[in-house]
mmCIF file of C-alpha atoms in Angstrom:
data_model
loop_
_atom_site.group_PDB
_atom_site.id
_atom_site.type_symbol
_atom_site.label_atom_id
_atom_site.label_comp_id
_atom_site.label_asym_id
_atom_site.label_seq_id
_atom_site.Cartn_x
_atom_site.Cartn_y
_atom_site.Cartn_z
ATOM 1 C CA MET A 73 42.511 -41.993 -7.706
ATOM 2 C CA LYS A 74 44.684 -42.640 -4.666
ATOM 3 C CA ASP A 75 43.019 -40.703 -1.887
ATOM 4 C CA GLU A 76 39.539 -40.501 -0.438
ATOM 5 C CA GLN A 77 37.366 -37.887 -2.106
ATOM 6 C CA ALA A 78 35.005 -35.320 -0.702
ATOM 7 C CA VAL A 79 31.869 -36.210 -2.626
ATOM 8 C CA SER A 80 30.283 -32.880 -1.761
ATOM 9 C CA TYR A 81 32.943 -30.969 -3.729
ATOM 10 C CA MET A 82 34.679 -33.345 -6.163
ATOM 11 C CA VAL A 83 34.268 -36.763 -7.715
ATOM 12 C CA ALA A 84 36.410 -38.983 -9.918
ATOM 13 C CA ILE A 85 34.870 -40.115 -13.204
ATOM 14 C CA THR A 86 35.517 -42.905 -15.694
ATOM 15 C CA PRO A 87 35.263 -41.839 -19.349
ATOM 16 C CA LYS A 88 33.406 -43.594 -22.120
ATOM 17 C CA ILE A 89 35.650 -45.083 -24.827
ATOM 18 C CA GLN A 90 34.261 -44.678 -28.360
ATOM 19 C CA PRO A 91 35.669 -47.379 -30.722
ATOM 20 C CA TYR A 92 34.982 -45.589 -34.003
ATOM 21 C CA ALA A 93 36.684 -47.086 -37.064
ATOM 22 C CA TRP A 94 38.818 -43.978 -37.705
ATOM 23 C CA GLY A 95 40.529 -44.247 -34.325
ATOM 24 C CA ASP A 96 44.093 -45.123 -33.425
ATOM 25 C CA ASP A 97 44.652 -48.346 -31.462
ATOM 26 C CA SER A 98 47.413 -47.236 -29.078
ATOM 27 C CA PHE A 99 47.201 -43.581 -27.956
ATOM 28 C CA ILE A 100 44.146 -43.837 -25.700
ATOM 29 C CA PRO A 101 45.163 -47.187 -24.145
ATOM 30 C CA ALA A 102 48.578 -45.664 -23.349
ATOM 31 C CA LEU A 103 46.911 -42.624 -21.775
ATOM 32 C CA LEU A 104 44.831 -44.924 -19.571
ATOM 33 C CA GLY A 105 47.776 -47.156 -18.694
ATOM 34 C CA LYS A 106 46.402 -50.145 -20.592
ATOM 35 C CA LYS A 107 47.760 -52.455 -23.272
ATOM 36 C CA SER A 108 46.466 -52.081 -26.806
ATOM 37 C CA ASP A 109 44.191 -54.847 -28.059
ATOM 38 C CA GLY A 110 44.766 -53.802 -31.673
ATOM 39 C CA LYS A 111 41.245 -52.384 -32.038
ATOM 40 C CA PRO A 112 40.572 -48.682 -32.691
ATOM 41 C CA LYS A 113 39.949 -46.420 -29.712
ATOM 42 C CA ALA A 114 38.887 -43.127 -31.292
ATOM 43 C CA GLU A 115 37.597 -40.951 -28.460
ATOM 44 C CA LEU A 116 37.386 -40.635 -24.697
ATOM 45 C CA TRP A 117 34.287 -38.782 -23.515
ATOM 46 C CA PHE A 118 34.227 -36.959 -20.175
ATOM 47 C CA GLY A 119 30.744 -35.612 -19.554
ATOM 48 C CA THR A 120 27.021 -36.268 -19.409
ATOM 49 C CA HIS A 121 26.303 -36.711 -23.125
ATOM 50 C CA PRO A 122 23.804 -39.594 -23.452
ATOM 51 C CA GLY A 123 25.806 -41.049 -26.342
ATOM 52 C CA GLY A 124 28.751 -41.761 -24.053
ATOM 53 C CA GLU A 125 28.138 -40.764 -20.464
ATOM 54 C CA SER A 126 30.922 -40.887 -17.872
ATOM 55 C CA THR A 127 30.354 -42.800 -14.649
ATOM 56 C CA LEU A 128 31.437 -42.594 -11.028
ATOM 57 C CA ALA A 129 33.426 -45.322 -9.291
ATOM 58 C CA ASP A 130 30.201 -47.055 -8.226
ATOM 59 C CA SER A 131 28.899 -46.975 -11.856
ATOM 60 C CA THR A 132 26.445 -44.134 -11.151
ATOM 61 C CA PRO A 133 25.925 -42.135 -14.377
ATOM 62 C CA LEU A 134 27.559 -38.722 -14.031
ATOM 63 C CA GLY A 135 24.394 -36.998 -15.252
ATOM 64 C CA ASP A 136 22.335 -38.521 -12.445
ATOM 65 C CA PHE A 137 24.902 -37.405 -9.879
ATOM 66 C CA ILE A 138 25.078 -33.869 -11.276
ATOM 67 C CA ARG A 139 21.301 -33.501 -11.350
ATOM 68 C CA ASP A 140 21.089 -34.681 -7.720
ATOM 69 C CA HIS A 141 23.760 -32.148 -6.694
ATOM 70 C CA ALA A 142 23.076 -29.435 -9.282
ATOM 71 C CA ASP A 143 23.256 -26.394 -7.015
ATOM 72 C CA ASP A 144 26.637 -27.430 -5.613
ATOM 73 C CA PHE A 145 28.260 -28.732 -8.799
ATOM 74 C CA LEU A 146 26.771 -26.453 -11.453
ATOM 75 C CA GLY A 147 25.831 -23.491 -9.300
ATOM 76 C CA ARG A 148 22.399 -21.895 -9.120
ATOM 77 C CA GLN A 149 23.206 -19.320 -11.818
ATOM 78 C CA GLN A 150 24.213 -21.988 -14.336
ATOM 79 C CA VAL A 151 21.158 -24.105 -13.492
ATOM 80 C CA ASN A 152 18.889 -21.122 -14.073
ATOM 81 C CA ARG A 153 20.590 -20.365 -17.366
ATOM 82 C CA GLN A 154 20.939 -23.812 -18.965
ATOM 83 C CA GLY A 155 19.426 -26.454 -16.722
ATOM 84 C CA LYS A 156 20.942 -29.342 -14.799
ATOM 85 C CA ASP A 157 23.216 -30.860 -17.466
ATOM 86 C CA VAL A 158 26.905 -30.093 -17.901
ATOM 87 C CA PRO A 159 26.946 -27.561 -20.800
ATOM 88 C CA PHE A 160 30.154 -28.894 -22.381
ATOM 89 C CA LEU A 161 31.746 -32.200 -23.369
ATOM 90 C CA LEU A 162 35.466 -32.842 -22.894
ATOM 91 C CA LYS A 163 37.108 -35.361 -25.222
ATOM 92 C CA VAL A 164 40.436 -36.940 -26.103
ATOM 93 C CA LEU A 165 40.702 -37.718 -29.836
ATOM 94 C CA ALA A 166 43.055 -40.304 -31.378
ATOM 95 C CA ILE A 167 42.765 -39.891 -35.158
ATOM 96 C CA ALA A 168 44.283 -42.452 -37.523
ATOM 97 C CA LYS A 169 41.930 -41.922 -40.495
ATOM 98 C CA PRO A 170 40.042 -38.834 -41.696
ATOM 99 C CA LEU A 171 36.794 -38.003 -39.935
ATOM 100 C CA SER A 172 33.760 -37.005 -41.974
ATOM 101 C CA LEU A 173 33.395 -33.511 -43.372
ATOM 102 C CA GLN A 174 30.870 -31.785 -41.150
ATOM 103 C CA VAL A 175 29.346 -28.530 -40.030
ATOM 104 C CA HIS A 176 27.446 -27.522 -36.894
ATOM 105 C CA PRO A 177 24.541 -25.063 -36.649
ATOM 106 C CA THR A 178 24.362 -21.794 -34.759
ATOM 107 C CA THR A 179 22.000 -21.442 -31.804
ATOM 108 C CA GLU A 180 19.452 -19.680 -34.025
ATOM 109 C CA GLN A 181 19.637 -22.408 -36.682
ATOM 110 C CA ALA A 182 19.428 -25.186 -34.090
ATOM 111 C CA GLN A 183 16.444 -23.677 -32.276
ATOM 112 C CA LYS A 184 14.538 -23.067 -35.511
ATOM 113 C CA GLY A 185 15.395 -26.457 -37.022
ATOM 114 C CA TYR A 186 14.612 -28.408 -33.863
ATOM 115 C CA ALA A 187 11.268 -26.648 -33.392
ATOM 116 C CA GLU A 188 10.267 -27.279 -37.021
ATOM 117 C CA GLU A 189 10.913 -31.016 -36.931
ATOM 118 C CA VAL A 190 10.318 -31.984 -33.289
ATOM 119 C CA ALA A 191 6.828 -33.254 -34.109
ATOM 120 C CA SER A 192 8.302 -35.773 -36.579
ATOM 121 C CA HIS A 193 10.710 -37.180 -33.983
ATOM 122 C CA VAL A 194 7.969 -39.459 -32.650
ATOM 123 C CA ASP A 195 7.976 -41.510 -35.853
ATOM 124 C CA LEU A 196 11.690 -41.304 -36.737
ATOM 125 C CA PRO A 197 14.639 -43.095 -35.123
ATOM 126 C CA ARG A 198 17.028 -40.631 -33.475
ATOM 127 C CA GLU A 199 19.806 -41.252 -36.007
ATOM 128 C CA GLN A 200 17.516 -39.856 -38.735
ATOM 129 C CA TRP A 201 16.826 -36.568 -36.946
ATOM 130 C CA ASN A 202 18.481 -33.558 -38.561
ATOM 131 C CA TYR A 203 18.490 -31.705 -35.240
ATOM 132 C CA LYS A 204 19.054 -33.720 -32.056
ATOM 133 C CA ASP A 205 18.658 -30.690 -29.761
ATOM 134 C CA ASP A 206 18.205 -26.921 -29.901
ATOM 135 C CA ARG A 207 21.794 -25.920 -29.095
ATOM 136 C CA GLN A 208 24.660 -24.686 -31.224
ATOM 137 C CA LYS A 209 27.813 -26.765 -31.375
ATOM 138 C CA ALA A 210 31.041 -24.829 -31.043
ATOM 139 C CA GLU A 211 34.331 -26.620 -30.408
ATOM 140 C CA VAL A 212 37.996 -26.004 -29.714
ATOM 141 C CA LEU A 213 40.819 -28.415 -30.585
ATOM 142 C CA TYR A 214 44.138 -28.507 -28.676
ATOM 143 C CA ALA A 215 46.901 -30.532 -30.342
ATOM 144 C CA LEU A 216 48.656 -33.048 -28.068
ATOM 145 C CA THR A 217 50.761 -34.319 -30.985
ATOM 146 C CA PRO A 218 51.119 -32.969 -34.535
ATOM 147 C CA VAL A 219 47.582 -32.679 -35.959
ATOM 148 C CA THR A 220 46.341 -32.241 -39.514
ATOM 149 C CA ALA A 221 42.881 -30.743 -39.997
ATOM 150 C CA MET A 222 40.801 -29.120 -42.721
ATOM 151 C CA CYS A 223 38.845 -26.028 -41.779
ATOM 152 C CA GLY A 224 37.052 -23.241 -43.667
ATOM 153 C CA PHE A 225 36.854 -22.473 -47.374
ATOM 154 C CA LEU A 226 39.769 -21.161 -49.405
ATOM 155 C CA SER A 227 39.277 -18.068 -51.564
ATOM 156 C CA SER A 228 37.612 -18.588 -54.919
ATOM 157 C CA ALA A 229 40.886 -17.668 -56.646
ATOM 158 C CA LYS A 230 42.795 -20.326 -54.688
ATOM 159 C CA ILE A 231 40.116 -22.931 -55.344
ATOM 160 C CA ALA A 232 40.307 -22.116 -59.060
ATOM 161 C CA GLU A 233 44.106 -22.380 -59.003
ATOM 162 C CA ASN A 234 43.949 -25.760 -57.288
ATOM 163 C CA LEU A 235 41.290 -27.196 -59.586
ATOM 164 C CA ARG A 236 43.072 -25.924 -62.685
ATOM 165 C CA SER A 237 46.071 -27.961 -61.537
ATOM 166 C CA MET A 238 44.268 -31.072 -60.240
ATOM 167 C CA VAL A 239 41.508 -31.475 -62.867
ATOM 168 C CA PRO A 240 42.609 -29.346 -65.845
ATOM 169 C CA TYR A 241 40.169 -30.954 -68.301
ATOM 170 C CA GLN A 242 37.060 -31.039 -66.103
ATOM 171 C CA PHE A 243 37.631 -27.638 -64.496
ATOM 172 C CA PRO A 244 36.505 -25.423 -67.423
ATOM 173 C CA LEU A 245 33.639 -27.795 -68.231
ATOM 174 C CA LEU A 246 32.132 -27.912 -64.740
ATOM 175 C CA PHE A 247 33.283 -24.685 -63.058
ATOM 176 C CA PRO A 248 33.700 -22.073 -65.836
ATOM 177 C CA PHE A 249 32.402 -19.318 -63.553
ATOM 178 C CA LEU A 250 35.574 -19.616 -61.446
ATOM 179 C CA GLN A 251 37.760 -18.537 -64.356
ATOM 180 C CA GLU A 252 35.526 -15.745 -65.564
ATOM 181 C CA ASN A 253 36.051 -12.145 -64.464
ATOM 182 C CA GLN A 254 32.822 -11.836 -62.540
ATOM 183 C CA LYS A 255 31.719 -9.149 -60.120
ATOM 184 C CA SER A 256 30.268 -11.687 -57.697
ATOM 185 C CA ASP A 257 31.601 -11.478 -54.175
ATOM 186 C CA GLU A 258 33.750 -14.234 -52.690
ATOM 187 C CA SER A 259 31.008 -15.931 -50.695
ATOM 188 C CA THR A 260 28.746 -16.126 -53.748
ATOM 189 C CA LEU A 261 31.461 -17.682 -55.925
ATOM 190 C CA VAL A 262 32.453 -20.218 -53.283
ATOM 191 C CA GLU A 263 28.810 -21.120 -52.681
ATOM 192 C CA ARG A 264 28.256 -21.575 -56.406
ATOM 193 C CA PHE A 265 31.338 -23.805 -56.642
ATOM 194 C CA PHE A 266 30.340 -25.981 -53.687
ATOM 195 C CA THR A 267 26.703 -26.249 -54.773
ATOM 196 C CA THR A 268 27.796 -27.239 -58.276
ATOM 197 C CA LEU A 269 30.200 -29.872 -56.935
ATOM 198 C CA TYR A 270 27.601 -31.434 -54.649
ATOM 199 C CA THR A 271 24.804 -31.475 -57.246
ATOM 200 C CA LEU A 272 26.705 -32.863 -60.244
ATOM 201 C CA GLU A 273 25.003 -35.502 -62.339
ATOM 202 C CA THR A 274 26.332 -39.028 -61.758
ATOM 203 C CA ASP A 275 28.266 -39.126 -65.037
ATOM 204 C CA GLN A 276 29.747 -35.672 -64.435
ATOM 205 C CA LEU A 277 30.932 -36.612 -60.941
ATOM 206 C CA LYS A 278 32.375 -39.878 -62.237
ATOM 207 C CA SER A 279 34.410 -38.077 -64.916
ATOM 208 C CA LEU A 280 35.622 -35.475 -62.415
ATOM 209 C CA LEU A 281 36.750 -38.089 -59.901
ATOM 210 C CA GLU A 282 38.441 -40.215 -62.565
ATOM 211 C CA GLU A 283 40.639 -37.280 -63.618
ATOM 212 C CA PHE A 284 41.254 -36.311 -59.990
ATOM 213 C CA ARG A 285 42.212 -39.893 -59.059
ATOM 214 C CA GLU A 286 44.631 -40.115 -61.954
ATOM 215 C CA GLN A 287 46.336 -36.851 -60.966
ATOM 216 C CA ILE A 288 46.576 -37.831 -57.293
ATOM 217 C CA GLY A 289 48.028 -41.191 -58.342
ATOM 218 C CA LYS A 290 50.837 -39.376 -60.146
ATOM 219 C CA LEU A 291 51.526 -36.848 -57.393
ATOM 220 C CA ILE A 292 51.483 -39.265 -54.467
ATOM 221 C CA LYS A 293 54.611 -40.954 -55.804
ATOM 222 C CA GLU A 294 56.493 -37.686 -55.328
ATOM 223 C CA GLU A 295 55.199 -36.971 -51.808
ATOM 224 C CA LYS A 296 57.454 -37.448 -48.802
ATOM 225 C CA ASN A 297 55.638 -38.316 -45.593
ATOM 226 C CA ASP A 298 57.470 -36.911 -42.580
ATOM 227 C CA GLY A 299 55.298 -39.011 -40.259
ATOM 228 C CA MET A 300 53.853 -35.943 -38.540
ATOM 229 C CA TRP A 301 51.433 -34.160 -40.873
ATOM 230 C CA LEU A 302 49.611 -34.982 -44.092
ATOM 231 C CA SER A 303 49.793 -32.830 -47.227
ATOM 232 C CA PRO A 304 46.704 -32.082 -49.344
ATOM 233 C CA VAL A 305 47.784 -34.768 -51.816
ATOM 234 C CA GLN A 306 48.220 -37.334 -49.050
ATOM 235 C CA ILE A 307 44.825 -36.468 -47.555
ATOM 236 C CA ALA A 308 43.152 -36.818 -50.955
ATOM 237 C CA HIS A 309 44.902 -40.147 -51.567
ATOM 238 C CA ASP A 310 43.660 -41.542 -48.259
ATOM 239 C CA CYS A 311 40.136 -40.221 -48.834
ATOM 240 C CA LEU A 312 39.973 -41.679 -52.351
ATOM 241 C CA THR A 313 40.894 -45.065 -50.906
ATOM 242 C CA LEU A 314 38.149 -44.866 -48.276
ATOM 243 C CA TYR A 315 35.435 -42.977 -50.216
ATOM 244 C CA PRO A 316 36.178 -43.295 -53.964
ATOM 245 C CA ASP A 317 32.808 -41.917 -55.126
ATOM 246 C CA ASP A 318 32.507 -38.988 -52.709
ATOM 247 C CA PRO A 319 32.870 -35.375 -53.958
ATOM 248 C CA GLY A 320 34.345 -34.590 -50.523
ATOM 249 C CA VAL A 321 37.651 -36.162 -51.616
ATOM 250 C CA LEU A 322 38.430 -32.787 -53.243
ATOM 251 C CA ALA A 323 38.207 -31.066 -49.834
ATOM 252 C CA PRO A 324 41.990 -30.638 -49.359
ATOM 253 C CA PHE A 325 41.888 -28.386 -52.414
ATOM 254 C CA PHE A 326 38.899 -26.216 -51.466
ATOM 255 C CA LEU A 327 39.416 -26.052 -47.670
ATOM 256 C CA ASN A 328 42.334 -24.783 -45.607
ATOM 257 C CA VAL A 329 44.664 -27.613 -44.613
ATOM 258 C CA VAL A 330 45.917 -26.785 -41.120
ATOM 259 C CA GLN A 331 49.095 -28.306 -39.688
ATOM 260 C CA MET A 332 49.024 -27.882 -35.906
ATOM 261 C CA LYS A 333 52.044 -28.233 -33.662
ATOM 262 C CA PRO A 334 51.626 -29.720 -30.158
ATOM 263 C CA GLY A 335 50.177 -27.048 -27.888
ATOM 264 C CA GLU A 336 48.445 -25.111 -30.679
ATOM 265 C CA THR A 337 44.677 -24.638 -30.648
ATOM 266 C CA ILE A 338 41.999 -23.802 -33.199
ATOM 267 C CA PHE A 339 38.360 -22.807 -32.702
ATOM 268 C CA LEU A 340 35.663 -24.274 -34.934
ATOM 269 C CA GLU A 341 32.800 -21.822 -34.911
ATOM 270 C CA PRO A 342 29.340 -22.990 -36.015
ATOM 271 C CA ARG A 343 28.652 -23.043 -39.785
ATOM 272 C CA THR A 344 32.295 -23.864 -40.617
ATOM 273 C CA LEU A 345 32.942 -26.907 -42.818
ATOM 274 C CA HIS A 346 35.753 -28.954 -41.307
ATOM 275 C CA ALA A 347 37.278 -32.379 -40.789
ATOM 276 C CA TYR A 348 40.021 -33.667 -38.524
ATOM 277 C CA VAL A 349 42.436 -35.849 -40.448
ATOM 278 C CA LYS A 350 45.300 -37.125 -38.297
ATOM 279 C CA GLY A 351 46.802 -36.784 -34.819
ATOM 280 C CA ASN A 352 45.882 -36.749 -31.140
ATOM 281 C CA ALA A 353 44.133 -33.874 -29.411
ATOM 282 C CA ILE A 354 41.952 -32.533 -26.639
ATOM 283 C CA GLU A 355 38.549 -31.363 -27.851
ATOM 284 C CA LEU A 356 36.179 -29.237 -25.792
ATOM 285 C CA MET A 357 32.754 -28.647 -27.297
ATOM 286 C CA THR A 358 29.221 -27.582 -26.549
ATOM 287 C CA ASN A 359 27.225 -30.521 -25.193
ATOM 288 C CA SER A 360 25.225 -30.839 -28.404
ATOM 289 C CA ASP A 361 24.615 -33.604 -30.929
ATOM 290 C CA ASN A 362 23.905 -31.380 -33.915
ATOM 291 C CA VAL A 363 26.088 -32.537 -36.802
ATOM 292 C CA VAL A 364 25.360 -31.959 -40.493
ATOM 293 C CA ARG A 365 27.619 -34.208 -42.561
ATOM 294 C CA GLY A 366 29.260 -32.999 -45.747
ATOM 295 C CA GLY A 367 30.992 -36.081 -47.107
ATOM 296 C CA LEU A 368 33.827 -38.540 -46.409
ATOM 297 C CA THR A 369 31.286 -40.777 -44.730
ATOM 298 C CA HIS A 370 29.125 -43.785 -45.518
ATOM 299 C CA LYS A 371 26.221 -42.016 -43.812
ATOM 300 C CA LYS A 372 23.679 -40.088 -45.855
ATOM 301 C CA VAL A 373 24.554 -36.484 -46.707
ATOM 302 C CA ASN A 374 21.571 -34.132 -46.648
ATOM 303 C CA VAL A 375 22.749 -31.704 -49.336
ATOM 304 C CA PRO A 376 19.925 -29.111 -48.991
ATOM 305 C CA LEU A 377 20.421 -28.928 -45.209
ATOM 306 C CA LEU A 378 24.195 -28.797 -45.683
ATOM 307 C CA LEU A 379 23.942 -25.848 -48.072
ATOM 308 C CA LYS A 380 21.551 -24.051 -45.721
ATOM 309 C CA THR A 381 23.804 -24.523 -42.675
ATOM 310 C CA LEU A 382 27.193 -23.600 -44.128
ATOM 311 C CA THR A 383 28.889 -20.253 -44.296
ATOM 312 C CA PHE A 384 30.737 -19.828 -47.585
ATOM 313 C CA LYS A 385 32.825 -16.849 -46.584
ATOM 314 C CA PRO A 386 36.482 -17.837 -47.060
ATOM 315 C CA HIS A 387 38.564 -17.611 -43.918
ATOM 316 C CA THR A 388 41.753 -19.000 -42.481
ATOM 317 C CA ALA A 389 41.787 -21.127 -39.351
ATOM 318 C CA ASP A 390 43.609 -18.783 -37.003
ATOM 319 C CA LEU A 391 45.184 -20.183 -33.861
ATOM 320 C CA CYS A 392 43.484 -19.269 -30.598
ATOM 321 C CA PRO A 393 45.332 -16.876 -28.257
ATOM 322 C CA GLN A 394 46.586 -18.541 -25.086
ATOM 323 C CA ILE A 395 47.029 -16.122 -22.187
ATOM 324 C CA PRO A 396 47.996 -16.813 -18.548
ATOM 325 C CA ASP A 397 45.574 -15.560 -15.901
ATOM 326 C CA ALA A 398 46.314 -14.311 -12.378
ATOM 327 C CA THR A 399 47.085 -17.872 -11.226
ATOM 328 C CA ASP A 400 49.470 -18.489 -14.191
ATOM 329 C CA LYS A 401 47.037 -21.051 -15.589
ATOM 330 C CA THR A 402 46.896 -20.689 -19.391
ATOM 331 C CA ASN A 403 43.435 -19.910 -20.792
ATOM 332 C CA VAL A 404 42.580 -20.674 -24.407
ATOM 333 C CA PHE A 405 40.531 -17.753 -25.668
ATOM 334 C CA ALA A 406 37.725 -18.754 -28.027
ATOM 335 C CA PRO A 407 34.683 -16.627 -28.958
ATOM 336 C CA THR A 408 32.051 -18.652 -27.102
ATOM 337 C CA ASP A 409 30.295 -18.555 -23.732
ATOM 338 C CA ASP A 410 29.681 -22.306 -23.763
ATOM 339 C CA PHE A 411 33.027 -23.381 -22.336
ATOM 340 C CA LEU A 412 36.557 -22.395 -21.385
ATOM 341 C CA LEU A 413 39.593 -24.628 -21.956
ATOM 342 C CA SER A 414 42.612 -23.992 -19.731
ATOM 343 C CA VAL A 415 45.959 -25.700 -19.166
ATOM 344 C CA PHE A 416 48.009 -26.185 -16.011
ATOM 345 C CA LYS A 417 51.623 -26.863 -16.928
ATOM 346 C CA ARG A 418 54.290 -28.019 -14.471
ATOM 347 C CA GLY A 419 54.117 -25.724 -11.440
ATOM 348 C CA VAL A 420 52.194 -24.712 -8.306
ATOM 349 C CA TYR A 421 48.822 -22.933 -8.527
ATOM 350 C CA GLU A 422 46.473 -21.199 -6.096
ATOM 351 C CA VAL A 423 43.019 -21.210 -7.677
ATOM 352 C CA ASN A 424 40.399 -19.050 -5.978
ATOM 353 C CA GLN A 425 37.213 -17.096 -6.583
ATOM 354 C CA ARG A 426 35.770 -20.110 -8.397
ATOM 355 C CA LYS A 427 32.182 -20.015 -9.704
ATOM 356 C CA SER A 428 32.021 -22.802 -12.317
ATOM 357 C CA ILE A 429 31.904 -26.567 -12.460
ATOM 358 C CA GLU A 430 35.324 -27.777 -13.587
ATOM 359 C CA PHE A 431 36.734 -30.961 -15.094
ATOM 360 C CA LEU A 432 40.433 -31.557 -14.385
ATOM 361 C CA LEU A 433 42.075 -34.105 -16.716
ATOM 362 C CA CYS A 434 45.706 -35.151 -16.322
ATOM 363 C CA THR A 435 47.301 -36.115 -19.650
ATOM 364 C CA GLU A 436 50.928 -36.253 -18.555
ATOM 365 C CA GLY A 437 52.711 -36.939 -15.275
ATOM 366 C CA ASN A 438 50.655 -36.373 -12.151
ATOM 367 C CA ALA A 439 49.132 -33.676 -9.960
ATOM 368 C CA VAL A 440 48.174 -33.196 -6.317
ATOM 369 C CA MET A 441 45.140 -31.109 -5.369
ATOM 370 C CA THR A 442 44.519 -29.823 -1.841
ATOM 371 C CA SER A 443 41.417 -28.061 -0.557
ATOM 372 C CA LEU A 444 39.472 -27.915 2.703
ATOM 373 C CA HIS A 445 42.090 -30.084 4.438
ATOM 374 C CA GLN A 446 41.772 -32.845 1.814
ATOM 375 C CA THR A 447 44.381 -34.041 -0.656
ATOM 376 C CA ILE A 448 43.727 -35.844 -3.936
ATOM 377 C CA SER A 449 46.317 -37.332 -6.298
ATOM 378 C CA LEU A 450 45.581 -37.226 -10.012
ATOM 379 C CA GLY A 451 47.501 -39.588 -12.323
ATOM 380 C CA LYS A 452 47.848 -39.762 -16.091
ATOM 381 C CA GLY A 453 44.483 -40.393 -17.753
ATOM 382 C CA GLU A 454 42.507 -39.568 -14.601
ATOM 383 C CA CYS A 455 39.800 -36.929 -14.363
ATOM 384 C CA ILE A 456 37.900 -35.329 -11.496
ATOM 385 C CA VAL A 457 34.846 -33.093 -11.534
ATOM 386 C CA VAL A 458 35.085 -30.164 -9.122
ATOM 387 C CA ALA A 459 31.957 -28.472 -7.787
ATOM 388 C CA ALA A 460 31.297 -24.808 -8.468
ATOM 389 C CA SER A 461 30.669 -24.390 -4.735
ATOM 390 C CA LEU A 462 34.286 -25.204 -3.836
ATOM 391 C CA PRO A 463 35.734 -21.712 -3.233
ATOM 392 C CA ASP A 464 39.411 -22.459 -3.881
ATOM 393 C CA TYR A 465 42.092 -25.125 -4.175
ATOM 394 C CA HIS A 466 45.865 -25.593 -4.239
ATOM 395 C CA LEU A 467 47.251 -27.554 -7.210
ATOM 396 C CA GLU A 468 50.774 -28.917 -7.708
ATOM 397 C CA VAL A 469 51.368 -30.202 -11.225
ATOM 398 C CA ASP A 470 54.275 -32.363 -12.378
ATOM 399 C CA GLY A 471 53.144 -32.776 -15.977
ATOM 400 C CA THR A 472 50.022 -31.378 -17.681
ATOM 401 C CA VAL A 473 46.428 -30.947 -16.477
ATOM 402 C CA PHE A 474 43.598 -29.648 -18.671
ATOM 403 C CA SER A 475 40.689 -27.733 -17.187
ATOM 404 C CA ALA A 476 37.221 -27.506 -18.748
ATOM 405 C CA SER A 477 34.838 -24.980 -17.223
ATOM 406 C CA VAL A 478 32.252 -22.291 -18.020
ATOM 407 C CA PRO A 479 33.578 -18.722 -18.442
ATOM 408 C CA GLY A 480 32.338 -15.794 -16.442
#
């Protein structure tokens, strides 16, 4: 940050780097203007989440600062509604290997689950809690580069078609109900398929995966990797290498495989089984730690909780509408009140009638912000937090700036 800041209205923050094993080793260092050390840098976290809290220039935790200036930065209405923590978490993801299959609860599920087990938290380490808090976890993903993801169940007919092709011998033995002319609705058939897959006896699962591995081994030789996206066969091949005994390796053939172009956005509503597979993206999510894992992980999968949390209704992962507002800033419309992701492209903006805390993250080029006779320069990889009490500002962007705020 090049210019002096007005602490009462805005503050620069330093993100937390998360070195998860699935991360890329170059994208995040390049964003921050640093050299790669060859080690994975999976995520940048901008927010107050205790698992990776951002800090101010003097190393003050952002959460402490926000709580000390809650009325100015969050606004009294937001404090009354959700307390003195930032309600969202802004991330940059750099994905080189598939993330775990996972699903997040709704608010109702989270509140009920947290209340039921909170008494046991005293005797259990946090990593063993099923519910870390009582909030839902919705999220939106904005592709910075080509991104491959898996999201939402395919129809039962499509799942049957895929399995008939990928495991022709095991399919009629293990999933005969998918080829019968039943009157069951789609959700019931998909739930029966998934429950069967995740509760197979050890010998049954071994036989299924042996046939699947053999078929993938044949097909991968015919696949052409364009370097941008991964096909279902390529995803399965990578997952079999990493998690050879996991039923989740079949996910590319029972979930939608989504190939996102740069600038496209998807919304992951609670209860949706999903996994990000490859690429670099902005993620904006509810500030919650509620994750129920569904495979492609070395961590324990709680199958009963997984089955209880999921929705089995097949659906496609539709792209989110992106609509300019009165300032020409582009808003990503997602069906949640937890957060709003917006994008400032190259241009000049007059932002007024503000009522929300706002994170401004520059991912390309630079920007200059002016308000109340003060000017701040924002370079690539830099982020500032703007108080809800700042009534307006003037922004000149020569690149791209993402905005994370609360709608309304």
